[in-house]
XYZ file of C-alpha atoms in Angstrom:
516
model
C 58.981 14.771 -28.447
C 57.217 14.129 -31.802
C 55.759 10.751 -30.285
C 54.759 12.751 -27.254
C 52.962 15.398 -29.019
C 50.925 13.065 -31.388
C 49.925 11.255 -28.179
C 48.749 14.666 -27.139
C 46.624 15.004 -30.386
C 45.570 11.309 -30.063
C 44.298 12.490 -26.441
C 42.499 15.611 -27.660
C 40.625 13.935 -30.645
C 39.536 11.294 -28.041
C 38.373 13.810 -25.252
C 36.520 16.330 -28.408
C 34.838 13.133 -29.366
C 33.679 12.298 -26.037
C 32.685 15.658 -25.648
C 30.804 15.728 -28.680
C 28.822 12.453 -27.625
C 27.668 14.126 -24.297
C 26.664 17.157 -26.424
C 24.701 15.074 -28.715
C 22.978 13.295 -25.902
C 22.022 16.166 -24.183
C 20.264 17.987 -27.421
C 18.458 14.791 -27.863
C 17.208 14.905 -24.173
C 15.919 18.526 -24.568
C 14.433 17.967 -28.168
C 12.544 14.721 -26.746
C 11.239 17.170 -23.721
C 9.874 19.343 -26.038
C 7.994 16.857 -28.246
C 6.660 15.273 -25.375
C 5.073 18.874 -24.127
C 3.069 18.527 -27.655
C 1.187 15.055 -26.518
C 0.289 16.826 -23.033
C -1.715 19.828 -24.992
C -4.231 17.265 -26.379
C -5.423 16.449 -23.196
C -7.145 19.159 -21.649
C -9.334 20.143 -24.545
C -10.293 16.534 -25.241
C -11.031 16.000 -21.525
C -13.080 19.398 -21.311
C -15.369 18.204 -24.305
C -16.245 14.651 -22.868
C -16.476 16.147 -19.427
C -19.252 18.711 -21.090
C -20.799 16.069 -22.718
C -21.105 13.639 -19.602
C -22.556 16.687 -17.589
C -24.995 17.323 -20.520
C -26.501 13.870 -20.548
C -26.552 13.409 -16.699
C -28.450 16.899 -16.370
C -30.858 15.740 -19.199
C -31.081 12.075 -18.479
C -29.626 10.870 -21.295
C -31.214 13.225 -23.747
C -30.213 11.597 -27.120
C -31.034 14.662 -29.441
C -28.892 17.625 -26.719
C -26.024 14.925 -26.851
C -25.860 14.838 -30.480
C -26.095 18.694 -30.927
C -23.406 19.152 -28.362
C -20.582 16.689 -29.504
C -21.038 17.035 -33.219
C -18.830 20.101 -33.559
C -15.682 17.715 -32.098
C -15.773 15.401 -35.282
C -14.863 18.814 -37.952
C -11.103 17.460 -37.684
C -9.555 14.343 -38.445
C -8.572 13.530 -35.152
C -11.589 11.754 -33.465
C -13.880 9.424 -35.720
C -16.373 8.129 -33.180
C -18.128 9.791 -30.230
C -20.812 7.695 -28.048
C -22.777 7.896 -25.056
C -23.343 4.758 -22.358
C -24.829 4.201 -19.352
C -22.061 3.730 -16.744
C -23.734 1.074 -14.838
C -24.780 -0.998 -17.904
C -22.275 -1.230 -20.592
C -23.290 -4.661 -21.743
C -26.776 -2.628 -23.429
C -24.261 -1.142 -25.644
C -23.791 2.806 -26.747
C -27.356 4.881 -25.883
C -25.917 7.289 -29.344
C -23.000 7.298 -32.051
C -21.728 10.212 -33.322
C -19.399 9.452 -36.405
C -18.444 5.819 -36.999
C -19.122 3.020 -34.817
C -16.945 2.202 -31.497
C -14.782 -0.524 -31.603
C -15.248 -1.037 -27.976
C -17.073 -3.958 -27.120
C -18.053 -4.997 -23.112
C -16.241 -8.204 -23.820
C -13.144 -6.359 -24.339
C -13.326 -4.456 -21.145
C -15.725 -1.844 -21.305
C -16.842 -2.352 -17.931
C -13.144 -1.887 -16.513
C -12.564 1.403 -18.602
C -15.956 2.548 -17.315
C -15.163 2.214 -14.009
C -11.688 4.132 -14.019
C -13.555 6.900 -16.200
C -15.852 7.951 -12.743
C -12.939 9.332 -10.815
C -12.126 12.648 -12.255
C -9.775 11.710 -14.662
C -9.817 10.848 -18.214
C -9.339 7.249 -18.790
C -7.510 6.257 -21.435
C -7.453 2.507 -23.128
C -6.014 1.112 -26.031
C -7.734 -0.763 -28.698
C -4.747 -1.853 -30.415
C -5.987 -5.434 -32.284
C -5.667 -5.104 -36.123
C -6.993 -4.242 -38.494
C -8.323 -1.031 -37.291
C -6.334 0.063 -33.886
C -7.567 2.969 -32.174
C -7.261 4.806 -29.040
C -10.205 5.117 -26.645
C -11.246 7.816 -23.949
C -13.813 7.817 -21.495
C -15.296 10.711 -19.096
C -18.060 10.069 -16.112
C -18.870 12.883 -13.775
C -17.722 11.862 -10.441
C -19.745 10.853 -7.649
C -23.054 10.567 -9.927
C -25.089 7.517 -9.207
C -26.476 5.722 -12.482
C -24.441 8.383 -14.611
C -23.579 8.736 -18.153
C -20.295 8.040 -19.535
C -18.967 9.962 -22.483
C -16.746 7.806 -24.863
C -14.385 8.815 -27.962
C -11.743 7.127 -30.180
C -8.794 8.316 -32.328
C -7.654 6.170 -34.954
C -4.336 4.960 -35.414
C -2.409 3.797 -38.513
C -3.050 0.450 -39.271
C 0.631 -0.425 -39.765
C 1.596 1.955 -36.944
C 3.511 3.906 -39.225
C 3.468 7.713 -39.562
C 5.439 10.526 -40.422
C 5.827 14.303 -39.192
C 5.499 16.839 -42.057
C 8.748 18.299 -43.642
C 8.133 21.413 -42.396
C 7.993 19.746 -38.321
C 11.026 21.174 -36.213
C 11.508 17.582 -35.083
C 11.877 16.213 -38.848
C 15.460 15.288 -38.022
C 14.341 12.989 -35.511
C 12.765 9.178 -35.959
C 10.271 8.341 -32.891
C 8.005 5.861 -31.204
C 5.243 6.359 -29.037
C 3.660 3.831 -26.512
C 1.135 3.293 -24.483
C 2.037 2.895 -20.820
C 5.449 2.737 -19.561
C 6.625 -0.293 -21.140
C 8.188 -0.168 -24.650
C 6.560 -3.386 -25.653
C 5.908 -4.024 -29.357
C 2.170 -4.939 -28.109
C 2.230 -1.349 -26.578
C 3.083 0.421 -29.818
C 0.920 3.536 -30.902
C 2.660 4.947 -33.935
C 6.179 5.571 -35.099
C 8.136 6.594 -38.136
C 10.464 3.925 -38.790
C 10.580 -0.189 -37.954
C 10.685 -0.630 -34.117
C 12.588 -0.595 -31.990
C 14.539 2.330 -32.545
C 18.828 2.105 -32.745
C 21.766 3.909 -31.694
C 21.274 6.802 -29.622
C 17.691 7.108 -28.132
C 16.171 9.230 -25.452
C 12.934 8.264 -23.237
C 10.317 10.347 -21.766
C 7.260 9.241 -20.289
C 4.463 12.121 -19.627
C 0.833 11.615 -17.843
C -1.759 10.843 -20.467
C -5.033 11.111 -18.692
C -5.019 8.210 -16.087
C -2.417 6.554 -18.158
C 0.713 7.816 -19.689
C 2.528 7.760 -22.866
C 6.178 7.113 -23.437
C 8.015 8.675 -26.172
C 11.348 7.274 -27.562
C 13.390 9.395 -30.165
C 16.766 8.953 -31.728
C 18.716 11.071 -34.340
C 18.604 10.885 -37.995
C 22.277 12.768 -37.915
C 24.021 15.189 -35.805
C 21.958 17.575 -33.903
C 24.663 19.902 -33.139
C 25.925 20.502 -36.913
C 28.443 19.229 -39.098
C 31.464 21.448 -37.773
C 31.011 19.596 -33.866
C 30.750 16.230 -35.811
C 33.953 16.810 -37.922
C 35.793 18.534 -35.221
C 37.498 15.457 -33.780
C 38.524 14.738 -37.129
C 39.838 18.421 -37.536
C 41.659 18.360 -34.551
C 43.586 14.757 -34.779
C 44.312 15.358 -38.498
C 45.346 18.845 -38.423
C 47.414 18.088 -35.011
C 49.266 15.315 -36.689
C 50.412 17.787 -39.706
C 50.995 20.578 -37.111
C 52.794 18.235 -34.823
C 55.008 16.807 -37.915
C 56.295 20.140 -38.596
C 56.900 21.874 -35.249
C 55.619 19.920 -31.903
C 55.564 22.449 -29.567
C 54.606 25.426 -31.683
C 51.734 22.962 -32.960
C 50.344 21.863 -29.515
C 50.340 25.193 -28.523
C 48.347 26.173 -31.182
C 46.161 23.385 -31.482
C 45.122 24.268 -28.002
C 44.786 27.499 -28.489
C 42.429 26.829 -31.922
C 40.410 23.867 -29.532
C 39.410 26.224 -26.934
C 38.302 29.065 -29.773
C 36.342 26.288 -31.511
C 34.644 24.868 -28.482
C 33.325 27.915 -27.307
C 32.208 29.248 -30.645
C 30.520 25.803 -30.792
C 28.641 26.520 -27.469
C 27.326 29.825 -28.021
C 26.187 28.556 -31.525
C 24.409 25.557 -29.888
C 22.945 27.571 -26.860
C 21.543 30.367 -29.464
C 20.167 27.703 -31.384
C 18.381 25.966 -28.528
C 17.205 29.389 -27.512
C 15.698 29.985 -30.776
C 14.080 26.587 -31.076
C 12.760 26.066 -27.981
C 11.378 29.795 -28.270
C 9.392 28.673 -31.576
C 8.420 25.440 -30.458
C 6.772 26.695 -27.210
C 5.148 29.487 -28.985
C 3.923 27.207 -31.663
C 2.648 24.665 -28.715
C 0.670 27.698 -27.327
C -0.828 28.898 -30.659
C -2.074 25.425 -31.695
C -3.464 24.939 -28.164
C -5.442 28.327 -28.161
C -6.773 27.926 -31.640
C -7.709 24.219 -30.622
C -9.829 25.611 -27.984
C -11.847 27.812 -30.147
C -14.754 27.017 -32.747
C -13.217 25.546 -36.010
C -16.559 26.611 -37.744
C -18.768 28.926 -37.242
C -22.400 28.559 -37.518
C -24.987 30.583 -39.271
C -28.572 31.200 -39.600
C -30.210 32.060 -42.885
C -30.003 35.994 -43.696
C -27.096 36.020 -41.013
C -23.489 36.512 -41.790
C -20.980 35.295 -39.043
C -17.234 35.785 -38.879
C -14.418 35.897 -35.969
C -10.760 36.933 -35.327
C -8.444 36.097 -32.937
C -4.829 37.793 -32.406
C -2.025 36.624 -30.246
C -0.391 39.583 -27.833
C 3.220 39.903 -28.147
C 3.066 37.442 -24.474
C 2.074 34.542 -27.163
C 4.641 32.154 -25.056
C 1.710 31.014 -22.859
C -1.793 30.307 -23.810
C -4.121 33.154 -23.069
C -7.578 33.393 -21.746
C -9.728 35.264 -24.432
C -12.356 32.819 -26.406
C -15.506 33.616 -28.798
C -18.397 30.959 -29.434
C -20.942 30.991 -31.206
C -24.141 28.358 -30.211
C -26.456 27.384 -32.726
C -30.066 27.002 -30.765
C -33.591 26.467 -31.980
C -36.324 28.503 -33.569
C -33.235 30.525 -35.765
C -31.818 31.713 -32.572
C -28.056 32.095 -32.014
C -26.026 32.611 -28.860
C -22.948 34.636 -29.327
C -20.142 34.608 -26.455
C -16.942 36.365 -25.825
C -14.658 36.139 -22.687
C -11.738 36.631 -21.454
C -10.520 34.547 -18.102
C -7.681 36.340 -15.922
C -3.964 35.197 -16.078
C -1.894 33.371 -18.819
C -0.951 29.491 -19.119
C -2.239 26.360 -18.800
C -4.574 27.182 -15.906
C -6.157 29.943 -17.786
C -6.527 27.383 -20.550
C -8.082 24.874 -18.587
C -10.815 27.281 -17.140
C -11.446 28.905 -20.361
C -12.393 25.563 -21.955
C -14.602 24.380 -18.941
C -16.558 27.793 -19.407
C -16.760 27.285 -22.916
C -18.193 24.050 -22.819
C -20.433 24.567 -19.756
C -22.004 27.033 -21.400
C -22.793 24.974 -24.437
C -24.210 22.235 -22.206
C -26.310 25.095 -20.214
C -27.259 26.551 -23.691
C -28.424 22.917 -24.942
C -30.659 22.519 -21.942
C -32.416 25.737 -23.100
C -31.112 28.251 -20.175
C -31.567 31.938 -20.864
C -28.309 34.147 -20.880
C -28.944 35.271 -17.053
C -29.310 31.772 -15.861
C -26.235 30.864 -17.655
C -24.707 33.144 -16.175
C -25.716 32.316 -13.260
C -24.684 29.133 -12.965
C -21.265 29.770 -14.354
C -20.794 31.917 -11.454
C -20.649 28.692 -9.324
C -18.024 26.899 -11.105
C -15.211 29.716 -10.620
C -13.793 31.101 -7.392
C -11.328 33.906 -7.215
C -10.893 33.123 -3.301
C -10.199 29.608 -3.722
C -8.558 29.371 -7.637
C -7.207 32.879 -7.731
C -8.930 33.330 -11.414
C -11.767 35.145 -12.472
C -13.885 35.537 -15.983
C -15.883 38.503 -17.634
C -18.162 36.956 -19.999
C -20.633 38.676 -22.368
C -23.827 36.536 -23.876
C -25.845 37.742 -26.842
C -28.645 35.814 -27.671
C -30.252 36.695 -31.206
C -33.419 35.969 -32.041
C -33.810 36.197 -36.012
C -37.524 35.651 -36.089
C -38.226 38.517 -33.435
C -35.684 40.815 -34.924
C -34.315 41.121 -31.533
C -30.904 41.132 -29.581
C -31.083 39.870 -25.609
C -27.713 41.322 -23.879
C -26.268 39.886 -20.639
C -22.905 40.772 -19.356
C -20.816 39.725 -16.509
C -18.164 42.568 -16.076
C -17.608 42.159 -19.878
C -17.445 45.419 -21.963
C -20.612 45.829 -24.344
C -21.195 44.971 -27.828
C -20.761 47.401 -30.839
C -24.162 47.950 -33.137
C -24.035 49.436 -36.585
C -26.878 50.095 -38.626
C -26.930 50.333 -42.391
C -26.416 54.270 -42.342
C -23.061 53.871 -40.668
C -24.197 55.232 -37.239
C -22.383 53.397 -34.419
C -23.589 53.043 -30.575
C -23.220 50.599 -27.806
C -25.698 48.421 -26.373
C -25.690 49.328 -22.846
C -26.944 46.747 -20.332
C -26.773 46.428 -16.193
C -23.336 45.014 -15.892
C -23.246 42.021 -13.205
C -20.076 40.772 -11.366
C -17.287 39.239 -13.464
C -17.569 35.087 -12.744
C -15.592 33.901 -9.891
C -16.140 37.107 -7.591
C -19.766 36.006 -6.048
C -20.865 32.092 -6.385
C -24.538 33.896 -5.419
C -24.082 36.247 -8.267
C -27.479 37.222 -10.141
C -27.486 38.984 -13.718
C -30.096 41.065 -16.005
C -30.596 41.199 -19.403
C -31.688 43.898 -21.560
C -33.589 43.248 -24.954
C -33.188 45.760 -28.052
C -34.553 45.427 -31.672
C -31.942 44.649 -34.092
C -31.276 47.540 -37.139
C -32.181 46.465 -40.779
C -29.042 45.282 -42.609
C -26.912 45.896 -38.980
C -23.937 44.778 -37.942
C -22.969 43.442 -33.926
C -19.362 43.513 -33.091
C -18.338 41.714 -29.614
C -14.516 41.794 -28.608
C -12.559 41.420 -25.723
C -10.342 44.254 -24.209
C -7.413 43.977 -25.950
C -9.018 45.626 -28.796
C -9.449 48.916 -27.280
C -6.779 49.323 -24.025
C -3.603 50.863 -24.192
C -1.113 51.932 -21.597
C -1.461 55.199 -20.396
C -5.110 56.428 -21.770
C -8.380 55.495 -20.073
C -10.637 52.904 -21.386
C -13.236 55.174 -22.673
C -11.015 56.364 -25.184
C -10.444 53.062 -26.337
C -14.015 52.345 -26.701
C -14.358 55.721 -28.863
C -11.425 55.135 -31.012
C -13.228 51.558 -32.303
C -16.354 53.186 -32.427
C -15.363 55.925 -34.867
C -12.983 53.590 -36.807
C -16.156 50.977 -37.257
C -18.241 53.553 -38.522
C -16.091 54.715 -40.786
C -15.438 51.558 -42.800
C -17.999 50.015 -44.962
C -16.189 46.651 -45.900
C -17.360 43.267 -45.670
C -17.887 41.618 -42.297
C -14.571 39.614 -42.582
C -12.564 42.487 -43.962
C -14.176 44.680 -41.322
C -13.028 42.634 -38.543
C -9.264 42.580 -40.270
C -9.270 46.182 -40.656
C -10.219 46.971 -37.402
C -7.399 44.588 -35.372
C -4.634 45.830 -37.851
C -5.913 49.872 -37.383
C -6.426 49.728 -33.692
C -3.053 47.998 -33.481
C -0.402 50.388 -34.192
C 1.969 49.307 -31.920
C 2.785 45.557 -30.071
C 0.090 44.903 -27.274
C 0.724 42.563 -24.646
C -2.764 41.378 -24.293
C -4.837 38.779 -26.768
C -7.704 40.011 -28.829
C -10.680 38.380 -30.031
C -13.625 40.095 -31.967
C -16.709 38.718 -33.524
C -19.110 40.121 -35.780
C -22.398 39.599 -37.002
C -24.505 41.296 -39.999
C -27.920 40.643 -40.861
C -28.093 40.476 -44.767
C -31.793 40.405 -45.088
């Protein structure tokens, strides 16, 4: 009987070890898929920026100065070090304009083939992986444009292909390698945090990346489920053997019940931990992508202070469609834009990015706000895409001391004078973008008060369930008139004071203040 009991204990130990191994592999696959979703988040913003630059170049016949003004803000981060403009039909002539460092791409290294792929409506991705300065190149050209232009950008890679996540990363307990394409040959390695190749238990995920793909390989540095599941086979084996020696029949029953209870507790603990981790990762991805699609630095004019605030709603698991932008123009003018795309998720984010960069391109051509909104109406259709957007454009002319307000179904801006009086700048409200491709818009010009403040916002700041929109607008007007803080403090105060309870909608607010 004792021998039989010991054999049973040994069998339970082996089964527990097998269950632990299967659970570790499943957790590794889940974590690898979550990490892969981070890689796909970079493509929409990168493609939208290069598409906007290529569209501007085609519209202005390769105007280098306008290309530089449009694309220069994309170099504010460390991820892109070179952006250039090429003629698609003659890559051998070299770049027409370069912003940042000189591109590594040369005609002899496959520029013609890369640019040919760029003209099919997808971001063309190519690897420039030769030492000593490996890079990834991205190219985009507007499809169907004969003799058009290609916008091309390059992102640097570590010279030794070694990089590490920050210690606060959700993936700090995993080793990783990222390859360009479907092959994991050493020649295709982009970056990793340990010498290649990875050993032991691994999981591999391939994700689309422009017109190519990225292959992500991950392996755990330790037990993903925790120390208790890892030690459970030993606990069962040693404990079962000791109990079997004392009382084989009784101990067998106790081990079985204990094993069942422990496995149930472990499954519940792992499931709860997975849910918390996945929720935090998805919300972090949404917030990171949302802020990546908003301007990193706000331009200013002499005598004009600017500030902005974005607050995600309680439905922050998905990216929203609220955005703002400030575009510096010639002759001491500034174009303020606030918009809200219907819906949420990647489609809303892509539409928002397309509208934002299209506005930048039209503004760079010198189009007035009413023309910009008319052109935007041809880019989105609620009947075809299921989406529409409200947009507010305010052209600030510092020399003329005037504001030109144009709205496509958006809430009016709030204007405060130095004495604390606040009123909304009313103007004819056109149809939201996407309702009618033939829509036309009318602007209204008003003088700017001395030392005045202008606030533009999305409906998340004033809308509340169960009350009319007029009540929310009046609450904002009274709150803004009652505060005399600095501009940044004023925006923060309004967001905090007007959000007494959790709001499902996102909120974007932009402020301008005349200082002289």
